[in-house]
XYZ file of C-alpha atoms in Angstrom:
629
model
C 6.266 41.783 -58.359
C 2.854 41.738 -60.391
C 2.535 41.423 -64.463
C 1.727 45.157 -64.154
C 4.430 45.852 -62.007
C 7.078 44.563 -63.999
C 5.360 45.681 -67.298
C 5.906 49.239 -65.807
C 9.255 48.927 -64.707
C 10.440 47.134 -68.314
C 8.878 50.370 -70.385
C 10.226 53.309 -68.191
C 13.677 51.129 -68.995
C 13.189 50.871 -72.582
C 12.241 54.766 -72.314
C 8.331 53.363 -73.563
C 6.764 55.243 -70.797
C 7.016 58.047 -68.325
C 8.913 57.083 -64.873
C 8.231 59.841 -63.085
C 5.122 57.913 -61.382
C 6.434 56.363 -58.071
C 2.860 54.286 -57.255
C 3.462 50.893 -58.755
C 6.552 50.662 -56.979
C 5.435 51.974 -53.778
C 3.839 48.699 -53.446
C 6.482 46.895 -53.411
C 7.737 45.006 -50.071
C 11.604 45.543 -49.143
C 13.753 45.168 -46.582
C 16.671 47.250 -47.991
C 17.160 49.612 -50.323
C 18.770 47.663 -52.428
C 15.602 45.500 -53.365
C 14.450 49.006 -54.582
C 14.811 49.927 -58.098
C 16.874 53.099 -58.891
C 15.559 56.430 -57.726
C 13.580 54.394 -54.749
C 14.124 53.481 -51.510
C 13.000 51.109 -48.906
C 10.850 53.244 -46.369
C 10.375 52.264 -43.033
C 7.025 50.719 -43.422
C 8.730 48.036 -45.543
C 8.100 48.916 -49.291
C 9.695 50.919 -51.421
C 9.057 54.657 -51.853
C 10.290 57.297 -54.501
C 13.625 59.284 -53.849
C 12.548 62.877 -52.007
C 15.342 65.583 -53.531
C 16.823 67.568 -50.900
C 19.705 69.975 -50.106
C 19.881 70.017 -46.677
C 18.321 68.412 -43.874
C 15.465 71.122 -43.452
C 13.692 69.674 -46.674
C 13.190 65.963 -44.997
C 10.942 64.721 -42.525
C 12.475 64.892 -38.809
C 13.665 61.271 -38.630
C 15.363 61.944 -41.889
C 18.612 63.275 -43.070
C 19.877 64.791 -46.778
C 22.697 61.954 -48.130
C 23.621 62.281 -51.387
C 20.850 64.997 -52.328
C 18.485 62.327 -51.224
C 16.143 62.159 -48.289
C 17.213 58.743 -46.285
C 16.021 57.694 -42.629
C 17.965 57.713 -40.053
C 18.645 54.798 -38.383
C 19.127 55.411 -34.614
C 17.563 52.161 -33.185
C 14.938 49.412 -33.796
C 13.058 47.173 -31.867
C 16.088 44.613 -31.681
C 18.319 48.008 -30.948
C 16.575 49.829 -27.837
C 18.133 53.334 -27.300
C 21.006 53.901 -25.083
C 20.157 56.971 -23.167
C 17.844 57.235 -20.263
C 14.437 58.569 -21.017
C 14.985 58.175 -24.765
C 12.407 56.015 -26.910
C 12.470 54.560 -30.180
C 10.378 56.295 -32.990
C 10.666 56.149 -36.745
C 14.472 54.780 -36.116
C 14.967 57.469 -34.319
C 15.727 57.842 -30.579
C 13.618 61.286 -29.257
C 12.667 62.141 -25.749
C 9.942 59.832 -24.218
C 6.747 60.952 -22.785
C 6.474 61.966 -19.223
C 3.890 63.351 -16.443
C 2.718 62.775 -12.797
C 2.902 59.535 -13.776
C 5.444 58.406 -15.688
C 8.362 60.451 -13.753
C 11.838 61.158 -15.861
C 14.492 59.325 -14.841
C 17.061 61.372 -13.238
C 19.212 63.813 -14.260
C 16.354 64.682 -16.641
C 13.222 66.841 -16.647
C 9.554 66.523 -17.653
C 9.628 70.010 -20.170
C 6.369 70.233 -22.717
C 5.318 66.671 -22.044
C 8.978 65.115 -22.982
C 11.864 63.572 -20.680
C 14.228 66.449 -21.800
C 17.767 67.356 -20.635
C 17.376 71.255 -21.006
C 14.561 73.290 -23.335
C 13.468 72.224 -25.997
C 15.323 74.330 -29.221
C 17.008 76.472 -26.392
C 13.427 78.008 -25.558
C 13.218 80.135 -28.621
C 12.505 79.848 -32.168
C 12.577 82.543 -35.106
C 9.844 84.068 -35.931
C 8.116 81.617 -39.137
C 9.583 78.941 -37.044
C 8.219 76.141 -34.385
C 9.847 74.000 -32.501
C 10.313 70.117 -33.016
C 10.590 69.031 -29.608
C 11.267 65.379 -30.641
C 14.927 66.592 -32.326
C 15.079 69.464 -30.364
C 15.051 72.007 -33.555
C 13.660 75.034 -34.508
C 11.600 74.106 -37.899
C 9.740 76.336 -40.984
C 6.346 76.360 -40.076
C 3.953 77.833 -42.781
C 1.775 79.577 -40.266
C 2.600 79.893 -36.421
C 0.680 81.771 -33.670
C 1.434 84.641 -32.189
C 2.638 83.339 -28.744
C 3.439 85.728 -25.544
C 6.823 86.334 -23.673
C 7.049 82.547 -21.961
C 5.807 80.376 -24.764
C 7.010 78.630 -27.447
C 5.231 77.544 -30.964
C 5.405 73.901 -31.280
C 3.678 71.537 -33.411
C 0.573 69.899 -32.337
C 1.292 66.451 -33.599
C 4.705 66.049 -34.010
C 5.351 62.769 -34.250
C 3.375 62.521 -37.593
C 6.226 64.575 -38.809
C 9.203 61.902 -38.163
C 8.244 59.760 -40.956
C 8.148 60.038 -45.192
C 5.250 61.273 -46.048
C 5.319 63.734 -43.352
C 4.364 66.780 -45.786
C 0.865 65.157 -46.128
C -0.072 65.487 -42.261
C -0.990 67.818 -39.856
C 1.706 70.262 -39.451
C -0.099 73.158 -37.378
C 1.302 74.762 -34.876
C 0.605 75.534 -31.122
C 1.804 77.833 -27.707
C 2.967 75.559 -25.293
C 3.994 77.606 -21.770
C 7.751 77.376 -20.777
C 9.085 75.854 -17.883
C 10.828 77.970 -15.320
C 13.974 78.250 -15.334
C 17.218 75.794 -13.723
C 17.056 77.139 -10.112
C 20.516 78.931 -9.880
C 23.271 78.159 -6.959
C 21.551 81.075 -4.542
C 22.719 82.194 -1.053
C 26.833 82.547 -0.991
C 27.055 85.267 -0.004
C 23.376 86.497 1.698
C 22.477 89.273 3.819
C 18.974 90.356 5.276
C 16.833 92.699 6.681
C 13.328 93.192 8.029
C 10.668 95.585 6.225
C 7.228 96.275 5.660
C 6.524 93.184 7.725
C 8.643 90.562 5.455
C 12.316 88.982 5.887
C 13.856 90.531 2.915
C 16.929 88.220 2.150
C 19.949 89.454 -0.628
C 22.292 86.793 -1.874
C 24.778 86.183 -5.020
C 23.768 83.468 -7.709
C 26.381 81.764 -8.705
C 24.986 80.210 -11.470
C 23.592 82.950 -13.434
C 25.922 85.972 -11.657
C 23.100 87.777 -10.081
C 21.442 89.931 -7.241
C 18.827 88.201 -5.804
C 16.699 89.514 -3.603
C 14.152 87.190 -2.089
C 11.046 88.286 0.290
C 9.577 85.817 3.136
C 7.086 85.644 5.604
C 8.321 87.117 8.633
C 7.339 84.005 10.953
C 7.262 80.427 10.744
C 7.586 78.550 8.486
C 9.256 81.750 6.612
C 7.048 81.054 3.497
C 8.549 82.435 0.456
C 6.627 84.912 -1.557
C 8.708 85.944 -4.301
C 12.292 86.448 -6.139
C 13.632 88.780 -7.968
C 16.947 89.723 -9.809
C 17.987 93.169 -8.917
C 21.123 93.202 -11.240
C 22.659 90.523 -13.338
C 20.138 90.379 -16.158
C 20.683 91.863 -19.825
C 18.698 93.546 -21.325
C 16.856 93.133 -24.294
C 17.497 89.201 -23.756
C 15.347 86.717 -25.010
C 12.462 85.492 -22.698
C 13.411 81.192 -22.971
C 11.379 80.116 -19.421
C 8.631 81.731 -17.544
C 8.739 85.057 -17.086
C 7.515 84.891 -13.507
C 10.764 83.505 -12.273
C 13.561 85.998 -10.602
C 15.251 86.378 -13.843
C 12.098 86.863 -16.131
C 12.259 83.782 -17.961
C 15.885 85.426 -19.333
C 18.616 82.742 -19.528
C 21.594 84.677 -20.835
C 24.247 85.466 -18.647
C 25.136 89.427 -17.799
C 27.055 91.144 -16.213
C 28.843 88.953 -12.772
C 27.106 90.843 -9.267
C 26.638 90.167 -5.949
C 29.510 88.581 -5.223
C 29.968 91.005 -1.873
C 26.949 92.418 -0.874
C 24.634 94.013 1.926
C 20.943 95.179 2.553
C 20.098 97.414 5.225
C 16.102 98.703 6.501
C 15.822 102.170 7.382
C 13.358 103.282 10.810
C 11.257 105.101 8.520
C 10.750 102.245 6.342
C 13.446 103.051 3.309
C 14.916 99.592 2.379
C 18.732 99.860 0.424
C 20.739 96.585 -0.805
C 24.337 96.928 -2.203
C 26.384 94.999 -4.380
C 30.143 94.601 -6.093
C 29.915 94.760 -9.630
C 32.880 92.659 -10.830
C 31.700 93.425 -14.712
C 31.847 97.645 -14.503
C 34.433 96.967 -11.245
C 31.517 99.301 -9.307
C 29.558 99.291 -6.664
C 25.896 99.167 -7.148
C 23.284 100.220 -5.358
C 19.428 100.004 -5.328
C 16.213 101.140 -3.612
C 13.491 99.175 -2.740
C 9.812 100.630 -2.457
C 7.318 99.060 -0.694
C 5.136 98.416 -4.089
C 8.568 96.441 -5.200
C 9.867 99.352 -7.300
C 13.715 99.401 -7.855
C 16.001 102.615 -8.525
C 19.413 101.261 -9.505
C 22.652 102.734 -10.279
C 26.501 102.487 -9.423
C 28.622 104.558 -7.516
C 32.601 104.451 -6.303
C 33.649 103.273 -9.912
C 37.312 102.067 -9.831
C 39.927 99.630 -9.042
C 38.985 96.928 -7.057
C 36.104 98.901 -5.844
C 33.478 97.105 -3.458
C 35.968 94.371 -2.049
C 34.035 94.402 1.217
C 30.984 96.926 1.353
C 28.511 97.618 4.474
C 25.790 99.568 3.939
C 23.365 101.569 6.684
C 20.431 103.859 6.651
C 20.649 107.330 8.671
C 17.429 108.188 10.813
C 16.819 111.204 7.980
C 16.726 108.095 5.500
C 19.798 108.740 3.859
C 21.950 105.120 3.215
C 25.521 105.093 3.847
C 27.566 102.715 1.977
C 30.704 101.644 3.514
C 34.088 100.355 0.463
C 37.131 98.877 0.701
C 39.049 99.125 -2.528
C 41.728 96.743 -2.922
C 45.516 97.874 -3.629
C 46.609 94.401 -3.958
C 44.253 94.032 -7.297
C 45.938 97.911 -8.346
C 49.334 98.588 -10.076
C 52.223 99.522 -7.734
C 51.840 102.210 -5.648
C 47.838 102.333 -5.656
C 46.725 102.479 -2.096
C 43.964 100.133 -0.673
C 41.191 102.736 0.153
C 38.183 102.611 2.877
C 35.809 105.145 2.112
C 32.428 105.846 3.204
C 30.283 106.917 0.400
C 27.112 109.338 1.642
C 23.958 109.902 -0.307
C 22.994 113.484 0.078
C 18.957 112.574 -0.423
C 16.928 109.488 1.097
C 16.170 108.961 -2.545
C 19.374 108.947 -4.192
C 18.951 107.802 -8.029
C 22.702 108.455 -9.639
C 26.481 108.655 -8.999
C 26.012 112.447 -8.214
C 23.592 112.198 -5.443
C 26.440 110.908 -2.959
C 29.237 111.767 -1.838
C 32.762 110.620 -0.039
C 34.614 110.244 3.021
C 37.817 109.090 2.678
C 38.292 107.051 6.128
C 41.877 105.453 5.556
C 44.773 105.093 3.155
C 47.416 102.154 3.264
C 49.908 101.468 -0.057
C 49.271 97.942 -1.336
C 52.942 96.175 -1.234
C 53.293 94.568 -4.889
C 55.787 91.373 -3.088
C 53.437 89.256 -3.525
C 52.420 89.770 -7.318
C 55.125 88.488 -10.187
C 57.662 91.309 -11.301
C 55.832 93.718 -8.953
C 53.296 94.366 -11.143
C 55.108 96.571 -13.338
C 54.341 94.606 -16.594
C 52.002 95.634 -18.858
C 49.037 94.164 -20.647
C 51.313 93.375 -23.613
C 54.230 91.985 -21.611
C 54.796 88.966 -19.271
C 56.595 88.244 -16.091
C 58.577 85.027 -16.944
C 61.513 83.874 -15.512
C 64.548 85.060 -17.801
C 68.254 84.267 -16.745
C 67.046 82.797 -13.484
C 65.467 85.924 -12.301
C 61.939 87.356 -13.102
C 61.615 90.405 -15.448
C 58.775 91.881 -18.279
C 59.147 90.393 -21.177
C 57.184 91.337 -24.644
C 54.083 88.959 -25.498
C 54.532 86.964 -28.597
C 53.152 84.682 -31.176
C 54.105 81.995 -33.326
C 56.090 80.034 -30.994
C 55.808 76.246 -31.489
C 55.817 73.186 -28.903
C 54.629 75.243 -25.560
C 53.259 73.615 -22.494
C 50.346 74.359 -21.015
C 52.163 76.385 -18.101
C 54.110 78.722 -20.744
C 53.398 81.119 -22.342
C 54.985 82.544 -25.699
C 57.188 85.895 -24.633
C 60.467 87.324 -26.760
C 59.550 84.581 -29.625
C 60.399 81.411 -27.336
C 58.414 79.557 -24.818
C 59.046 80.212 -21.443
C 57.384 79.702 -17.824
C 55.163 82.730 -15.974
C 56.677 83.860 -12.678
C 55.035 83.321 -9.599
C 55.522 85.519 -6.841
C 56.423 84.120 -3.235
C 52.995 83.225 -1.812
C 51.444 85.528 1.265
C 51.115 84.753 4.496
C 47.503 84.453 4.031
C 44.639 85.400 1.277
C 43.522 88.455 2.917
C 43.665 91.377 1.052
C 45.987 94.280 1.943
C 45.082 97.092 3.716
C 42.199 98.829 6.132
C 38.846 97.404 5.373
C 39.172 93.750 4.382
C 36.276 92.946 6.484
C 33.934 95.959 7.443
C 30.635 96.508 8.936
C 28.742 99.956 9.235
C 25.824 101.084 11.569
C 24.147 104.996 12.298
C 23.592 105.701 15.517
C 20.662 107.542 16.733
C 23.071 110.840 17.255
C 22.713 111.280 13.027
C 26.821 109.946 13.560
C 28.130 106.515 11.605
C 30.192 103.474 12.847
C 32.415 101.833 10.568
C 34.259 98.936 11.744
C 37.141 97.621 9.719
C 39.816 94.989 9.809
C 43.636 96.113 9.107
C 45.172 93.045 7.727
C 48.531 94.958 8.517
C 48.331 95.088 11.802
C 45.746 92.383 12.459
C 43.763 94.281 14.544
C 40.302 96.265 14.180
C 39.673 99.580 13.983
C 36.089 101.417 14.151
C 36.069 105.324 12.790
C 32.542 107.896 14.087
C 31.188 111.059 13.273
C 28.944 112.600 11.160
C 28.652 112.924 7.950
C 30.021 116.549 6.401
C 32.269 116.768 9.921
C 35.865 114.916 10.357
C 35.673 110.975 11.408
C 37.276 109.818 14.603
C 39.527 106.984 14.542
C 39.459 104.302 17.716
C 41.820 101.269 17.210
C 41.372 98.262 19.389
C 44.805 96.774 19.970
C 45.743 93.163 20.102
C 47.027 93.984 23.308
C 43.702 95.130 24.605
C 42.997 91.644 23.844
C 43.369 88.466 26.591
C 46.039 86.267 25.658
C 46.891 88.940 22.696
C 46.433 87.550 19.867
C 48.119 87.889 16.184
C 45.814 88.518 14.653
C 41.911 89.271 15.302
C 39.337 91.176 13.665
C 38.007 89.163 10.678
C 34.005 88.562 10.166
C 33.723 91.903 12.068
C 30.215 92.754 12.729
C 29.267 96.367 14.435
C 25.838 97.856 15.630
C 24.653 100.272 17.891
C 24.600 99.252 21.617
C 23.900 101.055 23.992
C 22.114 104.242 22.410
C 24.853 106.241 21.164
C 27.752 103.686 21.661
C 28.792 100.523 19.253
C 29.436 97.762 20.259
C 30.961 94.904 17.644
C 32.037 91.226 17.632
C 34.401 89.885 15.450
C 36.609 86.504 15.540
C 39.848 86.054 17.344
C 41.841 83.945 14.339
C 45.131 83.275 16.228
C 42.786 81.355 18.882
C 39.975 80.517 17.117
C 37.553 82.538 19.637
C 34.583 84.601 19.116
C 34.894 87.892 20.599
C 33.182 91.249 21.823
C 33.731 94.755 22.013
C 32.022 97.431 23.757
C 32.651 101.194 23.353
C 31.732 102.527 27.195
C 32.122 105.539 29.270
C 35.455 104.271 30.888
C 36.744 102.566 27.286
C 36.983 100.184 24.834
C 36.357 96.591 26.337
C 37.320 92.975 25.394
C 35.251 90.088 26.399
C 35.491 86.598 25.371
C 32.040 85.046 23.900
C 33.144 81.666 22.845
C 36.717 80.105 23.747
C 36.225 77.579 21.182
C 37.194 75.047 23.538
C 35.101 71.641 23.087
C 35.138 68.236 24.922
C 36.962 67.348 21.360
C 39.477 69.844 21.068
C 39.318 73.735 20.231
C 37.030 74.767 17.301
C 37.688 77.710 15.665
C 34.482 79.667 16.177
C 33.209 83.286 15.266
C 33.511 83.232 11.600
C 30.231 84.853 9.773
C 29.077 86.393 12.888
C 26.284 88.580 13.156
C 24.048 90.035 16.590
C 21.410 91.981 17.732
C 20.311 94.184 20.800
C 17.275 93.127 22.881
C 15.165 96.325 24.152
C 16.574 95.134 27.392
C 19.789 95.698 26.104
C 21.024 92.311 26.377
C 22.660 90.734 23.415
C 21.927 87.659 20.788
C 24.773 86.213 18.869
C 24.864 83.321 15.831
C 28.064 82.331 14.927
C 29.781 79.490 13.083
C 31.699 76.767 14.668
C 33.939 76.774 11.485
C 35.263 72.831 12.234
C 32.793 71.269 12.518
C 30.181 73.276 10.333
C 27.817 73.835 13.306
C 25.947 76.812 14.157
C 25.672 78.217 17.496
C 23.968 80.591 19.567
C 25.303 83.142 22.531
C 22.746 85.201 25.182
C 24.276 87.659 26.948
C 21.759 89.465 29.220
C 23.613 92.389 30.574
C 27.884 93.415 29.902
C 28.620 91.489 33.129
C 27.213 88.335 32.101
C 28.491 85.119 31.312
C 27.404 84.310 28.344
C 24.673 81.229 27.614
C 25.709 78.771 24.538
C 23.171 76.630 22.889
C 23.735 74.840 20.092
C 21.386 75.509 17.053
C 21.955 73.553 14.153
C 24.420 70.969 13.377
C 22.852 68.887 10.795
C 25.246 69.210 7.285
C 27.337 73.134 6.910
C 25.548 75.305 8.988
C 26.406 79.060 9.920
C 27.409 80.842 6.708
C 26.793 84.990 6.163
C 24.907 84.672 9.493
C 22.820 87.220 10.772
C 20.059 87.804 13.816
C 16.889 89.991 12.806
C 14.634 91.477 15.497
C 10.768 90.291 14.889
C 9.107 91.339 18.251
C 9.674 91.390 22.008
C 10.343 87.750 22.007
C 10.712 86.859 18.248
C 14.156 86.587 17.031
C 15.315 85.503 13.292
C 18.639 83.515 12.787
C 19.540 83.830 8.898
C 22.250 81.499 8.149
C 23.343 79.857 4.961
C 23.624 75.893 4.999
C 25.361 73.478 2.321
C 23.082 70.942 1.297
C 23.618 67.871 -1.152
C 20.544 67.846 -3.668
C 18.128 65.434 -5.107
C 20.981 65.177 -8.148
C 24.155 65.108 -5.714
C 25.119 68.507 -6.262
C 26.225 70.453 -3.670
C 24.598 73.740 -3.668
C 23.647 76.828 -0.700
C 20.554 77.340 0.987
C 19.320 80.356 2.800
C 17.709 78.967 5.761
C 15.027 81.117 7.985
C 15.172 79.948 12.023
C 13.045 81.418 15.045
C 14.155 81.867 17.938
C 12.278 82.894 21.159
C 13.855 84.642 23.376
C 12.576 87.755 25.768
C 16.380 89.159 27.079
C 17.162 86.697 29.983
């Protein structure tokens, strides 16, 4: 310490001079604070600095924190202590995000977001208005003047890292709009369904990650270039833009309302294109046009319990859609019947509730054997297991030293019934699985599964006039089977008939029916049978009709995760097999699109491992040439 120095420091003691002036003693070399004299501390840079008052964190410099009413560094890391985490650097003490670009990649598990290896956005993608974000601490800071930035950007500050250390209210604190990153791709294509208009492969499938409607246009040829996504349910309103608003979701990252989990599209002849979803949220079905320009009418219909379970939808040749529901008794109290209605929109441009109307096809009362206590509790009781049998008990509080399998009922702990498992997970009743086509007579198909009877059942007429109901017995079936008719999959064939293919689950096959002059008729597509064993084949089926006539089929070979194709050129036939894709889980929500005389589109979903080890869906676009033979 100099003459001067110490001169200083001996008359602010003795109360000789004014100590409010930190400069002699900012030249003072330290290597803890304790070397500094009282109401200094030893900076960063090695020599003691004056005490900056605080009350909270906000009134320090980033790489600072308020401790005892007193701005003090933090002290994260050093150069003897590197940082811990991948793609974190050492700055002022303080371990931030490194710098990243073409060149200097992230290490994984992270992403390159405004310049920085970051593990989501920076301050959540938003910041208050008088507010910029910090992206080296990843908070939202006071800012005394900050642009007025567009949906999809963010104010940050221009040179932030001037900011970390003291002295950080003497530098450049202006402020900038830096463009957001799009957002996390969501899990997309479980379940998906497509359809072919205006020249493009329109594709519909549930994200799982964000609980949307996603509907997804492609080139309608190889390679099946995407050219945009969009959510057509899912997203709140009013949300906060956090990522680019070009993505599906509009740069929105909040979570709405759960869709899509069931869903269909369907393309009209005159060029009308309808999609359909569950809405698990409003327990409704939804329902949405799609013009040409990419304009969307949306709106629910067939509001109730367990409404949309399975749903079909179809397009009249007047344009009207028809929308095919199975409601599920099993999810209703006791007594509430499983329903399969058809649900008709009285206008090709249907825009609300009103505009359709119903057709109740069947009826079956959902047994309650397999819920606990029947399902006659109520919201404010519980079926536990009370002198050895089950019975509704009142819901309680206060009860001390539960397990995580009880639940407090009558003031004591006790354990939730479970009812005697089913013989399966399919849900009760007529319509389980369903499919639904118009045929060029202005009548509608509807094909439908009774998990009763495990058979399949397919109702016509028109709509306003009664429906016909034509079962197909197992016993119509070779080797009669249990149980057949899941993954059922109907369309017209020939002109004015149906025909529909669905899989044989008691053998595993893949089968076909044909509605003909002389009656129903059961063919076998696929026996399953393998130089390895049987494979159970036919699950996510779907087909289409050649000009010709003849028949194209993609199926799943459910064992081993293949997926297969069938040619049948005319009812007589013996069908030709061909293998298509048996690289990872192939054949999921399959379907077959028409794209010319000889142009055919397989639309399957495939389970792929990505870059990060996740396992995650992909809708995958395949052509397939084939002219009828």
């Amino acid at each position: 310490m100099s003459i001067r120095e110490a001169a200083w420091l001996v008359a602010c003691v003795v109360g000789a001079t004014a100590c409010a002036d930190p400069i002699p003693l900012a030249r003072q070399v330290c290597a803890q604070t304790a070397e500094c004299a009282s109401g200094y501390h030893c900076a960063p840079d090695g020599k003691c600095r004056g005490d900056i008052a605080c009350a909270t964190d906000a009134h320090c410099c980033l790489a600072e924190r308020c401790l005892d009413q007193r701005c003090r560094p933090r002290q994260q890391c050093a150069s003897s202590v590197p940082c811990a985490e991948p793609g974190s650097v050492c700055t002022a003490n303080l371990c931030v995000p490194r710098p990243c670009g073409i060149e200097t990649p992230c290490p994984r598990g992270r992403a390159c977001v405004l310049g920085r290896c970051s593990l989501h956005r920076p301050c959540g993608g938003h910041c208050a208005p008088g507010h910029a974000c910090a992206r080296l601490v990843d908070r939202c800071v006071a800012a005394s003047a900050t642009p007025a930035c567009k949906p999809g950007e963010l104010a940050v500050f221009s040179a932030e890292e001037g900011l970390l250390r003291e002295g950080c209210r003497e530098r450049d604190a202006s402020t900038v709009c830096a463009a957001l990153p799009p957002l996390p791709a969501g899990d997309v294509g479980l379940p998906a369904a497509a359809a072919i208009a205006g020249g493009k492969v329109h594709v519909l499938a549930y994200d799982a990650t964000y609980g949307d409607v996603i509907l997804t246009r492609y080139a309608a040829g190889p390679p099946f270039a995407p050219i945009d996504a969009v959510a057509l349910a899912g997203v709140p309103t009013n949300a906060v833009v956090v990522g680019d608003p070009t993505g599906p979701r509009g740069g929105v990252a909040e979570v709405g309302a759960d869709v899509g989990r069931v869903l269909d599209i369907a393309a009209g002849a005159k060029g009308g294109l309808w999609a359909t979803w569950r809405d698990d949220t409003a327990d409704a079905i939804g329902v949405a046009r799609i013009e040409a320009d990419g304009t969307r009418m949306r709106h629910l219909l067939g509001s109730g319990i367990g409404a949309g379970a399975a749903l079909a939808i179809a397009v009249l040749p007047d344009g009207r859609p028809v929308v095919a529901s199975f409601a599920n008794g099993r999810a209703a109290p006791p007594g509430r019947p499983s329903r399969l209605t058809l649900h008709v929109a009285k206008t090709a441009t249907a825009q609300a509730a009103t505009d359709w109307s119903e057709v109740p096809l069947a009826s079956d009362l959902a047994s309650p054997v397999h819920l606990p206590c029947g399902a006659t509790c109520t919201s404010l009781q519980a079926c536990v297991v009370a002198g050895g049998t089950a019975a509704c008990v009142a819901r309680t509080q206060g009860c001390a030293g539960c397990l995580p399998t009880q639940v407090c009922a009558g003031g004591v702990c006790r354990t939730p019934a479970v009812g005697p498992a089913p013989v399966d997970a399919v849900p009760e009743g007529r319509g389980s699985w369903l499919d639904v086509t118009a045929l060029a007579d202005g009548r509608v198909a509807v094909a439908a599964y009774r998990a009763g009877s495990g058979d399949v059942a397919v109702w016509t007429g028109k709509p306003g006039a009664p429906f016909q109901a034509t079962v197909i017995s197992r016993a119509s079936v070779p080797d009669t089977p249990a149980d057949f008719g899941r993954f059922v999959h109907i369309m017209e064939n020939p002109p004015g008939k149906w025909t529909l293919a669905c899989e044989d689950t008691t053998h595993g096959r893949l089968l076909l029916v044909r509605d003909t002059a002389a009656g129903v008729s059961v063919t076998v597509v696929d026996d399953g049978l393998r130089a390895d064993g049987r494979h159970r084949v036919g699950a996510d089926v779907g087909f289409a009709r050649h000009t010709s006539g003849a028949l194209l089929l993609a199926y799943q070979d459910a064992r081993r995760g293949d997926l297969w194709t069938a040619r049948i050129a005319k009812p007589a036939a013996e069908p030709v097999r061909a293998l298509l894709a048996d690289e990872g889980a192939h054949g999921f929500s399959t379907q077959v699109l028409p794209a010319g005389a000889k142009a055919w589109i397989v639309v399957a979903t495939r389970i792929v491992a990505d870059v990060d080890g996740r396992i995650r869906p992909r809708v995958d676009l395949r052509d397939v040439v084939w002219a009828g033979e």
